[in-house]
Steps between C-alpha positions, in 0.01 A plus 500: 500500500703607800435341839589679825482325837425737787608414855277205579271301274384788275605477135450794266478402132575789264357496148608732221205467260524856364776761528281755680388270781653271759264234633571327829322185613486420869298207632267602784554151644859599580386797712446312826543784748600857572869442425435375145245778444751765608772347280277521192402860572863595564607336172233692307595826673870457419430410138261793449746743658790370289293536181332823614165353395180419687432132561159332515413177680214337313313170482612258229414626148346823636758769436235774498354414843780538756460422869792726593721757329841610626600855403877541536499879470304528827608161640138411570264211438147563376227241557231470231136409551395157382322510163125519551522614864367835615 
């Protein structure tokens, strides 16, 4: 595991369970305001752009139900509907 401390109290824990996927754990309790929120989004954007891969933000153990997806090719975020909502 690799641990990265963003500016402030937000710690990003990186897990390398399989070669094809990088899993990052971020505790929602550490996101206490707009500054921390922006730091997390900026970190994800920079990582996705460096890897030239889309990045999903998902609930714990729910890799197929993302809240948000960052697409580096267009430098845009896409918000997903909550499962079961219409």
